[in-house]
């Protein structure tokens, strides 16, 4: 894979404020503030030893900054998705080019893709150990999940389908701590019993957490009670303000694709 952890990111478009919305009311978004917040987000990874690879800008695509939706990495496989929103489907081409550049640069990756008529958004895919929880949502359909399962089964992954009706993506409602505890804001989780270990958090934006490695996690600055919970559990918590992205149903997970060295 890589010698050190690496993230793929894409700068926010000046058209960010016009991005897709499904479950939230539209409110004003400040593109300049969004760029400042994005730079601070990327800087957290740099300070924790992550390499940063930028996907080519796609200013014509308001949602392009949510790069996680366009590719999901499983071991050495980069799976290019087929976004459920028509406006987002062209974003995949530049993500594919970025993955090709990584391969050409010596990163041990192969690529596959979800093919039409299937649809899959990366925000609907949560990896916990060798289990892949995949949300069946307005953006990810049964055919996309079938193709995902066919690709991952022979590679030793177990796919579990999760109903999602209360939020945009599966990871809008749940993510996972480094110890494999699935965490989520209970009113936004359809069936917490699907997860072997589930912990409810007290704040909407506390549901999203990214494992930075070495006992550190990243989360939204807009969840102080949840930050205190993870600190009490022994994690070093980094927080970033991502208000402009949260206004568009985004969170700390969807702003990057994480590639980690394999043991």
PDB file of N, CA and C in Angstrom, residues 12 39 112 140 143 193 195 197 208-209 237:
ATOM      1  N   UNK A  12     -12.274  22.661  -1.854  1.00  0.00           N
ATOM      2  CA  UNK A  12     -13.681  22.983  -2.088  1.00  0.00           C
ATOM      3  C   UNK A  12     -13.878  23.912  -3.268  1.00  0.00           C
ATOM      4  N   UNK A  39      -8.338  23.810   4.800  1.00  0.00           N
ATOM      5  CA  UNK A  39      -6.879  23.865   4.995  1.00  0.00           C
ATOM      6  C   UNK A  39      -6.510  23.430   6.409  1.00  0.00           C
ATOM      7  N   UNK A 112     -10.811  -1.035  -9.369  1.00  0.00           N
ATOM      8  CA  UNK A 112     -12.026  -1.627  -9.908  1.00  0.00           C
ATOM      9  C   UNK A 112     -13.092  -0.538  -9.817  1.00  0.00           C
ATOM     10  N   UNK A 140     -27.118   4.866  -2.628  1.00  0.00           N
ATOM     11  CA  UNK A 140     -26.512   3.545  -2.813  1.00  0.00           C
ATOM     12  C   UNK A 140     -27.630   2.522  -2.931  1.00  0.00           C
ATOM     13  N   UNK A 143     -28.120  -2.909  -6.478  1.00  0.00           N
ATOM     14  CA  UNK A 143     -27.170  -3.375  -7.494  1.00  0.00           C
ATOM     15  C   UNK A 143     -25.757  -2.931  -7.154  1.00  0.00           C
ATOM     16  N   UNK A 193     -28.744  -2.262  16.811  1.00  0.00           N
ATOM     17  CA  UNK A 193     -28.468  -3.654  17.168  1.00  0.00           C
ATOM     18  C   UNK A 193     -27.726  -4.413  16.068  1.00  0.00           C
ATOM     19  N   UNK A 195     -24.891  -3.687  15.057  1.00  0.00           N
ATOM     20  CA  UNK A 195     -23.467  -3.589  15.345  1.00  0.00           C
ATOM     21  C   UNK A 195     -23.138  -4.334  16.640  1.00  0.00           C
ATOM     22  N   UNK A 197     -20.872  -3.859  18.809  1.00  0.00           N
ATOM     23  CA  UNK A 197     -20.639  -2.886  19.882  1.00  0.00           C
ATOM     24  C   UNK A 197     -21.073  -1.517  19.378  1.00  0.00           C
ATOM     25  N   UNK A 208     -19.312  11.467  13.968  1.00  0.00           N
ATOM     26  CA  UNK A 208     -18.249  11.284  12.969  1.00  0.00           C
ATOM     27  C   UNK A 208     -16.877  11.377  13.619  1.00  0.00           C
ATOM     28  N   UNK A 209     -16.080  10.334  13.442  1.00  0.00           N
ATOM     29  CA  UNK A 209     -14.734  10.302  14.000  1.00  0.00           C
ATOM     30  C   UNK A 209     -13.805   9.632  13.000  1.00  0.00           C
ATOM     31  N   UNK A 237      -7.718  13.713  21.253  1.00  0.00           N
ATOM     32  CA  UNK A 237      -8.746  14.199  20.335  1.00  0.00           C
ATOM     33  C   UNK A 237      -8.306  15.497  19.673  1.00  0.00           C
TER      34      UNK A 237
END
